[in-house]
Amino acid sequence: MLKLLEYLSIFIITTYLLFACNASAPTKLKRPPLRVVFGYFVGEFPGIVAQEKGFFKAQGVDVELIYNRSVQLERANFSAGKYDGISASLGSFIILSSTNPNIQSVMVIDESIGADVVVAQSEIKTVSDLKGKKLGANLGSFSEVFVTEMLKTAKLTNDDVNLVKLEALDIPQRLKNNVIQAGHTWEPHLSEAIKSGGHILFSSKQTLGLILDMIVFRCETIRDRPEDIRAFVRGWLQAAAYWKANVTEGNAIISKALKIPSNTLSLEGVDLTDLAENQKLFQSSNPNSIYKTAKIYTDFFIRSGNMTRIPELKSLFNSSFLNPPS
């Protein structure tokens, strides 16, 4: 009987210790992937390299990338809460913030230094020739500011042309069908327009510093998942550097993932911004900072009626993920 009680005591103690150990080491809940939506501009493609080469995972974050050809749909889905983050041009981000106040930009991913173009029909030889013609642009975004800056070079205003609201992917077909005589676009749509007889009339090489693309996250995601965002930024910068050093391989990875011809992929006209460039751009004391450029867009959108209030620019940019954690 004593032997039985001894065995029973050992069993009870062992069982207690087993459950106590399990209770002290709870199962770590797996966080859902960061869901980030992108467009089809070449500066947004390092994310694909980061995903396919395992850079995000190596940095400690799971990421789900969604690529959408329609900028309008991309923004609508983000506004509806379907994604944690979005890539956006600086101008489009300013507009987006007017209806989504709780968002912040955490990094600049590229500067367009020739990749954004106005492509025109063959008979349009100069910007001056656009007077009285139909010009396609994504109105109410950075696209409208870009074509406005172009018109200024010929002492023209938006009133001197007929602006037609179109997305970049629509430009080649509308140009071919003579719905417009010129329009703002970029690769891979530019190659299509050139094949149909279009030519480059103007490029962002002539508006340096104006067109920047950035990664934007919801403030709740920034609050709840700061380490994941820090890992995302590290993985992205690693991928951008890798692509620049291994262009052919990077192009092949992106071509396969997006099912687009590799000959439409080129880093010409695009500066994939690195960490040092980001840190400078986020410094308000820098004369070429994003704050200065953001004010250009804000002033334009207020004048044009696209925005009704001036946003607090400092609250829109969060540079903490570009510096070592404090």
mmCIF file of C-alpha atoms in Angstrom:
data_model
loop_
_atom_site.group_PDB
_atom_site.id
_atom_site.type_symbol
_atom_site.label_atom_id
_atom_site.label_comp_id
_atom_site.label_asym_id
_atom_site.label_seq_id
_atom_site.Cartn_x
_atom_site.Cartn_y
_atom_site.Cartn_z
ATOM 1 C CA MET A 1 0.000 0.000 0.000
ATOM 2 C CA LEU A 2 2.846 2.346 0.913
ATOM 3 C CA LYS A 3 4.541 1.486 -2.385
ATOM 4 C CA LEU A 4 1.348 2.398 -4.278
ATOM 5 C CA LEU A 5 1.086 5.737 -2.460
ATOM 6 C CA GLU A 6 4.747 6.428 -3.245
ATOM 7 C CA TYR A 7 4.207 5.787 -6.997
ATOM 8 C CA LEU A 8 1.023 7.868 -6.946
ATOM 9 C CA SER A 9 2.840 10.785 -5.303
ATOM 10 C CA ILE A 10 5.615 10.644 -7.908
ATOM 11 C CA PHE A 11 3.021 10.610 -10.721
ATOM 12 C CA ILE A 12 1.160 13.617 -9.289
ATOM 13 C CA ILE A 13 4.372 15.621 -8.781
ATOM 14 C CA THR A 14 5.639 14.778 -12.286
ATOM 15 C CA THR A 15 2.317 15.726 -13.855
ATOM 16 C CA TYR A 16 2.252 19.010 -11.932
ATOM 17 C CA LEU A 17 5.780 19.903 -13.001
ATOM 18 C CA LEU A 18 5.000 19.046 -16.630
ATOM 19 C CA PHE A 19 1.982 21.333 -16.709
ATOM 20 C CA ALA A 20 3.847 24.048 -14.805
ATOM 21 C CA CYS A 21 6.669 24.011 -17.362
ATOM 22 C CA ASN A 22 4.208 24.197 -20.238
ATOM 23 C CA ALA A 23 2.351 27.035 -18.565
ATOM 24 C CA SER A 24 5.552 29.015 -18.097
ATOM 25 C CA ALA A 25 6.423 28.734 -21.821
ATOM 26 C CA PRO A 26 3.308 29.753 -23.761
ATOM 27 C CA THR A 27 3.217 29.178 -27.499
ATOM 28 C CA LYS A 28 4.375 32.299 -29.329
ATOM 29 C CA LEU A 29 1.596 33.551 -31.558
ATOM 30 C CA LYS A 30 2.664 33.976 -35.164
ATOM 31 C CA ARG A 31 2.009 37.485 -36.403
ATOM 32 C CA PRO A 32 0.203 37.857 -39.719
ATOM 33 C CA PRO A 33 2.335 39.103 -42.619
ATOM 34 C CA LEU A 34 2.564 42.814 -43.291
ATOM 35 C CA ARG A 35 0.284 43.378 -46.274
ATOM 36 C CA VAL A 36 1.672 46.088 -48.553
ATOM 37 C CA VAL A 37 0.234 47.139 -51.929
ATOM 38 C CA PHE A 38 2.316 48.489 -54.805
ATOM 39 C CA GLY A 39 1.900 49.869 -58.301
ATOM 40 C CA TYR A 40 3.841 48.978 -61.439
ATOM 41 C CA PHE A 41 6.605 51.589 -61.361
ATOM 42 C CA VAL A 42 10.143 50.188 -61.498
ATOM 43 C CA GLY A 43 11.132 51.915 -58.260
ATOM 44 C CA GLU A 44 8.550 49.821 -56.428
ATOM 45 C CA PHE A 45 10.049 46.499 -57.532
ATOM 46 C CA PRO A 46 12.847 45.996 -54.939
ATOM 47 C CA GLY A 47 10.108 44.477 -52.774
ATOM 48 C CA ILE A 48 9.916 41.557 -55.199
ATOM 49 C CA VAL A 49 13.675 41.015 -54.983
ATOM 50 C CA ALA A 50 13.450 41.153 -51.171
ATOM 51 C CA GLN A 51 10.662 38.587 -51.181
ATOM 52 C CA GLU A 52 12.191 36.173 -53.687
ATOM 53 C CA LYS A 53 15.718 36.351 -52.217
ATOM 54 C CA GLY A 54 14.385 35.901 -48.672
ATOM 55 C CA PHE A 55 15.635 39.261 -47.406
ATOM 56 C CA PHE A 56 12.416 40.117 -45.528
ATOM 57 C CA LYS A 57 12.384 36.728 -43.796
ATOM 58 C CA ALA A 58 16.074 36.986 -42.940
ATOM 59 C CA GLN A 59 15.375 40.337 -41.275
ATOM 60 C CA GLY A 60 12.583 38.753 -39.241
ATOM 61 C CA VAL A 61 9.333 39.788 -40.919
ATOM 62 C CA ASP A 62 6.756 38.055 -43.093
ATOM 63 C CA VAL A 63 5.499 40.262 -45.914
ATOM 64 C CA GLU A 64 2.676 39.819 -48.391
ATOM 65 C CA LEU A 65 3.165 41.969 -51.493
ATOM 66 C CA ILE A 66 0.194 42.922 -53.662
ATOM 67 C CA TYR A 67 0.899 44.534 -57.037
ATOM 68 C CA ASN A 68 -1.914 46.438 -58.741
ATOM 69 C CA ARG A 69 -1.785 48.150 -62.138
ATOM 70 C CA SER A 70 -4.571 50.577 -61.178
ATOM 71 C CA VAL A 71 -3.403 53.368 -58.883
ATOM 72 C CA GLN A 72 -7.009 54.347 -58.118
ATOM 73 C CA LEU A 73 -7.942 50.801 -57.060
ATOM 74 C CA GLU A 74 -4.744 50.507 -55.050
ATOM 75 C CA ARG A 75 -5.598 53.644 -53.053
ATOM 76 C CA ALA A 76 -9.265 52.714 -52.640
ATOM 77 C CA ASN A 77 -8.359 49.309 -51.195
ATOM 78 C CA PHE A 78 -5.817 50.859 -48.841
ATOM 79 C CA SER A 79 -8.365 53.437 -47.679
ATOM 80 C CA ALA A 80 -10.835 50.597 -47.086
ATOM 81 C CA GLY A 81 -8.380 49.037 -44.634
ATOM 82 C CA LYS A 82 -7.358 46.046 -46.742
ATOM 83 C CA TYR A 83 -3.621 46.681 -46.395
ATOM 84 C CA ASP A 84 -1.154 47.709 -43.690
ATOM 85 C CA GLY A 85 0.970 49.732 -46.080
ATOM 86 C CA ILE A 86 1.104 51.225 -49.549
ATOM 87 C CA SER A 87 3.699 52.654 -51.902
ATOM 88 C CA ALA A 88 2.836 56.137 -53.114
ATOM 89 C CA SER A 89 4.460 59.101 -54.760
ATOM 90 C CA LEU A 90 4.982 62.033 -52.418
ATOM 91 C CA GLY A 91 2.223 64.013 -54.134
ATOM 92 C CA SER A 92 -0.241 61.127 -54.011
ATOM 93 C CA PHE A 93 0.631 60.534 -50.351
ATOM 94 C CA ILE A 94 -0.230 64.157 -49.543
ATOM 95 C CA ILE A 95 -3.641 63.732 -51.209
ATOM 96 C CA LEU A 96 -4.171 60.351 -49.521
ATOM 97 C CA SER A 97 -3.467 61.869 -46.109
ATOM 98 C CA SER A 98 -6.385 64.281 -46.499
ATOM 99 C CA THR A 99 -8.838 61.358 -46.280
ATOM 100 C CA ASN A 100 -6.592 59.022 -44.262
ATOM 101 C CA PRO A 101 -5.095 61.239 -41.534
ATOM 102 C CA ASN A 102 -3.630 58.359 -39.506
ATOM 103 C CA ILE A 103 -0.870 57.365 -41.924
ATOM 104 C CA GLN A 104 2.854 58.098 -42.061
ATOM 105 C CA SER A 105 5.657 57.725 -44.566
ATOM 106 C CA VAL A 106 8.578 55.738 -43.167
ATOM 107 C CA MET A 107 11.034 55.769 -46.094
ATOM 108 C CA VAL A 108 11.668 57.085 -49.601
ATOM 109 C CA ILE A 109 12.185 54.185 -52.011
ATOM 110 C CA ASP A 110 13.136 56.041 -55.183
ATOM 111 C CA GLU A 111 13.507 59.332 -56.977
ATOM 112 C CA SER A 112 12.455 59.614 -60.605
ATOM 113 C CA ILE A 113 15.325 61.195 -62.537
ATOM 114 C CA GLY A 114 14.022 60.542 -66.043
ATOM 115 C CA ALA A 115 11.725 57.526 -65.721
ATOM 116 C CA ASP A 116 8.505 59.575 -65.631
ATOM 117 C CA VAL A 117 7.791 60.957 -69.087
ATOM 118 C CA VAL A 118 5.239 62.769 -71.177
ATOM 119 C CA VAL A 119 4.961 60.783 -74.389
ATOM 120 C CA ALA A 120 3.440 62.483 -77.435
ATOM 121 C CA GLN A 121 2.259 61.811 -80.961
ATOM 122 C CA SER A 122 4.856 62.403 -83.674
ATOM 123 C CA GLU A 123 3.409 65.760 -84.774
ATOM 124 C CA ILE A 124 3.887 67.216 -81.260
ATOM 125 C CA LYS A 125 7.525 68.296 -81.484
ATOM 126 C CA THR A 126 7.784 70.693 -78.536
ATOM 127 C CA VAL A 127 5.895 71.444 -75.331
ATOM 128 C CA SER A 128 4.573 74.610 -77.018
ATOM 129 C CA ASP A 129 2.813 72.399 -79.581
ATOM 130 C CA LEU A 130 0.533 71.120 -76.807
ATOM 131 C CA LYS A 131 -1.446 74.375 -76.778
ATOM 132 C CA GLY A 132 -5.086 73.504 -77.447
ATOM 133 C CA LYS A 133 -4.321 69.753 -77.411
ATOM 134 C CA LYS A 134 -5.539 66.982 -75.111
ATOM 135 C CA LEU A 135 -3.046 65.973 -72.446
ATOM 136 C CA GLY A 136 -3.571 62.845 -70.335
ATOM 137 C CA ALA A 137 -2.552 62.800 -66.673
ATOM 138 C CA ASN A 138 -3.761 61.318 -63.409
ATOM 139 C CA LEU A 139 -5.394 64.521 -62.175
ATOM 140 C CA GLY A 140 -5.421 65.192 -58.457
ATOM 141 C CA SER A 141 -2.071 63.465 -57.950
ATOM 142 C CA PHE A 142 1.646 64.104 -58.491
ATOM 143 C CA SER A 143 0.959 63.532 -62.197
ATOM 144 C CA GLU A 144 -0.952 66.812 -62.451
ATOM 145 C CA VAL A 145 1.885 68.696 -60.748
ATOM 146 C CA PHE A 146 4.410 67.079 -63.107
ATOM 147 C CA VAL A 147 2.600 68.090 -66.300
ATOM 148 C CA THR A 148 1.986 71.573 -64.852
ATOM 149 C CA GLU A 149 5.740 71.982 -64.327
ATOM 150 C CA MET A 150 6.295 70.818 -67.908
ATOM 151 C CA LEU A 151 3.835 73.378 -69.290
ATOM 152 C CA LYS A 152 5.610 76.146 -67.360
ATOM 153 C CA THR A 153 8.763 75.504 -69.410
ATOM 154 C CA ALA A 154 6.862 76.733 -72.483
ATOM 155 C CA LYS A 155 5.105 79.532 -70.563
ATOM 156 C CA LEU A 156 1.823 77.592 -70.747
ATOM 157 C CA THR A 157 -0.705 76.863 -68.006
ATOM 158 C CA ASN A 158 -3.254 74.102 -67.522
ATOM 159 C CA ASP A 159 -5.816 76.420 -69.118
ATOM 160 C CA ASP A 160 -3.875 76.309 -72.385
ATOM 161 C CA VAL A 161 -4.467 72.561 -72.806
ATOM 162 C CA ASN A 162 -7.356 70.157 -72.336
ATOM 163 C CA LEU A 163 -6.417 67.941 -69.403
ATOM 164 C CA VAL A 164 -7.880 64.423 -69.523
ATOM 165 C CA LYS A 165 -7.905 62.276 -66.380
ATOM 166 C CA LEU A 166 -6.115 59.024 -67.240
ATOM 167 C CA GLU A 167 -3.902 56.532 -65.464
ATOM 168 C CA ALA A 168 -0.425 55.720 -66.780
ATOM 169 C CA LEU A 169 -1.520 52.319 -68.123
ATOM 170 C CA ASP A 170 -4.244 53.966 -70.262
ATOM 171 C CA ILE A 171 -1.927 56.386 -72.069
ATOM 172 C CA PRO A 172 -0.615 54.123 -74.900
ATOM 173 C CA GLN A 173 -4.050 53.085 -76.173
ATOM 174 C CA ARG A 174 -5.589 56.559 -75.812
ATOM 175 C CA LEU A 175 -2.617 58.030 -77.667
ATOM 176 C CA LYS A 176 -2.973 55.465 -80.442
ATOM 177 C CA ASN A 177 -6.717 56.170 -80.756
ATOM 178 C CA ASN A 178 -6.123 59.961 -80.789
ATOM 179 C CA VAL A 179 -8.209 60.447 -77.645
ATOM 180 C CA ILE A 180 -5.208 62.425 -76.393
ATOM 181 C CA GLN A 181 -2.185 63.844 -78.171
ATOM 182 C CA ALA A 182 0.210 63.430 -75.223
ATOM 183 C CA GLY A 183 0.197 61.872 -71.770
ATOM 184 C CA HIS A 184 2.178 61.143 -68.621
ATOM 185 C CA THR A 185 3.337 57.548 -68.204
ATOM 186 C CA TRP A 186 6.291 55.273 -67.395
ATOM 187 C CA GLU A 187 7.552 51.772 -68.112
ATOM 188 C CA PRO A 188 6.277 49.210 -68.964
ATOM 189 C CA HIS A 189 3.583 51.410 -70.589
ATOM 190 C CA LEU A 190 6.135 53.716 -72.229
ATOM 191 C CA SER A 191 7.509 50.938 -74.464
ATOM 192 C CA GLU A 192 3.983 50.224 -75.670
ATOM 193 C CA ALA A 193 3.440 53.894 -76.556
ATOM 194 C CA ILE A 194 6.784 54.114 -78.378
ATOM 195 C CA LYS A 195 5.899 51.026 -80.450
ATOM 196 C CA SER A 196 2.745 52.813 -81.589
ATOM 197 C CA GLY A 197 4.699 55.822 -82.859
ATOM 198 C CA GLY A 198 4.903 57.972 -79.741
ATOM 199 C CA HIS A 199 8.047 59.766 -78.610
ATOM 200 C CA ILE A 200 9.304 61.237 -75.349
ATOM 201 C CA LEU A 201 8.492 64.940 -75.160
ATOM 202 C CA PHE A 202 9.516 65.656 -71.559
ATOM 203 C CA SER A 203 10.929 63.680 -68.636
ATOM 204 C CA SER A 204 11.481 63.914 -64.895
ATOM 205 C CA LYS A 205 15.161 64.517 -65.662
ATOM 206 C CA GLN A 206 13.953 68.115 -66.067
ATOM 207 C CA THR A 207 12.162 68.201 -62.684
ATOM 208 C CA LEU A 208 14.774 66.698 -60.357
ATOM 209 C CA GLY A 209 13.624 66.315 -56.756
ATOM 210 C CA LEU A 210 9.929 66.587 -57.619
ATOM 211 C CA ILE A 211 8.928 62.925 -57.964
ATOM 212 C CA LEU A 212 9.719 60.712 -54.991
ATOM 213 C CA ASP A 213 8.069 57.405 -54.118
ATOM 214 C CA MET A 214 7.706 56.246 -50.549
ATOM 215 C CA ILE A 215 6.408 53.508 -48.286
ATOM 216 C CA VAL A 216 3.453 54.533 -46.141
ATOM 217 C CA PHE A 217 2.003 52.614 -43.184
ATOM 218 C CA ARG A 218 -1.053 53.040 -41.003
ATOM 219 C CA CYS A 219 -0.253 54.622 -37.640
ATOM 220 C CA GLU A 220 -1.836 51.662 -35.828
ATOM 221 C CA THR A 221 0.563 49.301 -37.622
ATOM 222 C CA ILE A 222 3.485 51.577 -36.734
ATOM 223 C CA ARG A 223 2.328 51.587 -33.100
ATOM 224 C CA ASP A 224 1.656 47.840 -32.823
ATOM 225 C CA ARG A 225 4.428 46.425 -35.025
ATOM 226 C CA PRO A 226 7.441 48.757 -34.957
ATOM 227 C CA GLU A 227 10.014 45.942 -35.126
ATOM 228 C CA ASP A 228 8.282 44.434 -38.167
ATOM 229 C CA ILE A 229 8.415 47.791 -39.941
ATOM 230 C CA ARG A 230 12.068 48.226 -38.992
ATOM 231 C CA ALA A 231 12.752 44.758 -40.450
ATOM 232 C CA PHE A 232 10.768 45.663 -43.580
ATOM 233 C CA VAL A 233 12.881 48.790 -44.120
ATOM 234 C CA ARG A 234 16.118 46.810 -43.666
ATOM 235 C CA GLY A 235 14.960 44.097 -46.083
ATOM 236 C CA TRP A 236 13.895 46.662 -48.681
ATOM 237 C CA LEU A 237 17.188 48.563 -48.561
ATOM 238 C CA GLN A 238 19.099 45.278 -48.789
ATOM 239 C CA ALA A 239 17.102 44.315 -51.893
ATOM 240 C CA ALA A 240 17.597 47.697 -53.571
ATOM 241 C CA ALA A 241 21.367 47.439 -53.093
ATOM 242 C CA TYR A 242 21.350 43.839 -54.349
ATOM 243 C CA TRP A 243 19.404 44.722 -57.494
ATOM 244 C CA LYS A 244 21.725 47.618 -58.327
ATOM 245 C CA ALA A 245 24.713 45.281 -57.966
ATOM 246 C CA ASN A 246 23.048 42.386 -59.842
ATOM 247 C CA VAL A 247 20.881 44.058 -62.482
ATOM 248 C CA THR A 248 20.432 41.071 -64.814
ATOM 249 C CA GLU A 249 19.455 38.703 -62.005
ATOM 250 C CA GLY A 250 17.162 41.291 -60.422
ATOM 251 C CA ASN A 251 15.423 41.945 -63.739
ATOM 252 C CA ALA A 252 14.903 38.200 -64.253
ATOM 253 C CA ILE A 253 13.384 37.807 -60.773
ATOM 254 C CA ILE A 254 10.966 40.694 -61.325
ATOM 255 C CA SER A 255 10.094 39.673 -64.888
ATOM 256 C CA LYS A 256 9.149 36.178 -63.722
ATOM 257 C CA ALA A 257 7.161 37.371 -60.696
ATOM 258 C CA LEU A 258 5.126 39.996 -62.583
ATOM 259 C CA LYS A 259 5.040 38.198 -65.943
ATOM 260 C CA ILE A 260 6.328 41.254 -67.797
ATOM 261 C CA PRO A 261 9.074 41.349 -70.468
ATOM 262 C CA SER A 262 12.513 41.847 -68.944
ATOM 263 C CA ASN A 263 13.345 44.381 -71.689
ATOM 264 C CA THR A 264 10.803 46.775 -70.152
ATOM 265 C CA LEU A 265 12.751 46.734 -66.879
ATOM 266 C CA SER A 266 15.450 49.341 -66.514
ATOM 267 C CA LEU A 267 16.896 51.323 -63.647
ATOM 268 C CA GLU A 268 17.796 54.107 -66.057
ATOM 269 C CA GLY A 269 16.100 57.284 -64.900
ATOM 270 C CA VAL A 270 15.485 55.909 -61.401
ATOM 271 C CA ASP A 271 17.535 56.376 -58.248
ATOM 272 C CA LEU A 272 16.777 53.613 -55.738
ATOM 273 C CA THR A 273 17.433 55.634 -52.601
ATOM 274 C CA ASP A 274 19.722 54.120 -49.974
ATOM 275 C CA LEU A 275 19.817 54.636 -46.213
ATOM 276 C CA ALA A 276 22.110 57.685 -46.308
ATOM 277 C CA GLU A 277 19.935 59.405 -48.935
ATOM 278 C CA ASN A 278 16.839 58.663 -46.862
ATOM 279 C CA GLN A 279 18.349 60.128 -43.729
ATOM 280 C CA LYS A 280 19.164 63.344 -45.610
ATOM 281 C CA LEU A 281 15.721 63.566 -47.228
ATOM 282 C CA PHE A 282 14.018 63.249 -43.826
ATOM 283 C CA GLN A 283 16.083 66.093 -42.311
ATOM 284 C CA SER A 284 13.941 69.226 -42.267
ATOM 285 C CA SER A 285 17.101 71.381 -42.295
ATOM 286 C CA ASN A 286 18.138 69.913 -45.655
ATOM 287 C CA PRO A 287 17.196 72.353 -48.481
ATOM 288 C CA ASN A 288 16.186 69.338 -50.612
ATOM 289 C CA SER A 289 14.180 67.627 -47.870
ATOM 290 C CA ILE A 290 10.840 65.918 -48.416
ATOM 291 C CA TYR A 291 9.245 68.669 -46.315
ATOM 292 C CA LYS A 292 10.194 71.295 -48.883
ATOM 293 C CA THR A 293 8.890 69.194 -51.784
ATOM 294 C CA ALA A 294 5.761 68.244 -49.829
ATOM 295 C CA LYS A 295 4.960 71.942 -49.442
ATOM 296 C CA ILE A 296 5.105 72.376 -53.246
ATOM 297 C CA TYR A 297 2.453 69.677 -53.593
ATOM 298 C CA THR A 298 0.359 70.956 -50.695
ATOM 299 C CA ASP A 299 0.274 74.499 -52.073
ATOM 300 C CA PHE A 300 -0.678 73.210 -55.524
ATOM 301 C CA PHE A 301 -3.466 70.955 -54.248
ATOM 302 C CA ILE A 302 -4.913 73.716 -52.065
ATOM 303 C CA ARG A 303 -4.946 76.130 -55.029
ATOM 304 C CA SER A 304 -6.493 73.553 -57.349
ATOM 305 C CA GLY A 305 -9.184 72.572 -54.838
ATOM 306 C CA ASN A 306 -7.975 68.987 -54.428
ATOM 307 C CA MET A 307 -7.440 69.668 -50.725
ATOM 308 C CA THR A 308 -9.349 71.944 -48.377
ATOM 309 C CA ARG A 309 -6.944 72.072 -45.431
ATOM 310 C CA ILE A 310 -3.181 72.281 -45.080
ATOM 311 C CA PRO A 311 -1.849 69.156 -43.343
ATOM 312 C CA GLU A 312 0.714 69.317 -40.545
ATOM 313 C CA LEU A 313 3.632 68.075 -42.636
ATOM 314 C CA LYS A 314 5.852 67.045 -39.716
ATOM 315 C CA SER A 315 3.197 64.594 -38.537
ATOM 316 C CA LEU A 316 3.175 62.831 -41.923
ATOM 317 C CA PHE A 317 6.798 61.658 -41.876
ATOM 318 C CA ASN A 318 8.361 59.198 -39.435
ATOM 319 C CA SER A 319 12.139 58.884 -39.674
ATOM 320 C CA SER A 320 12.547 56.643 -36.613
ATOM 321 C CA PHE A 321 12.943 53.499 -38.732
ATOM 322 C CA LEU A 322 15.928 54.995 -40.564
ATOM 323 C CA ASN A 323 17.961 55.287 -37.372
ATOM 324 C CA PRO A 324 19.141 52.709 -34.801
ATOM 325 C CA PRO A 325 16.436 51.934 -32.200
ATOM 326 C CA SER A 326 16.813 54.081 -29.104
#
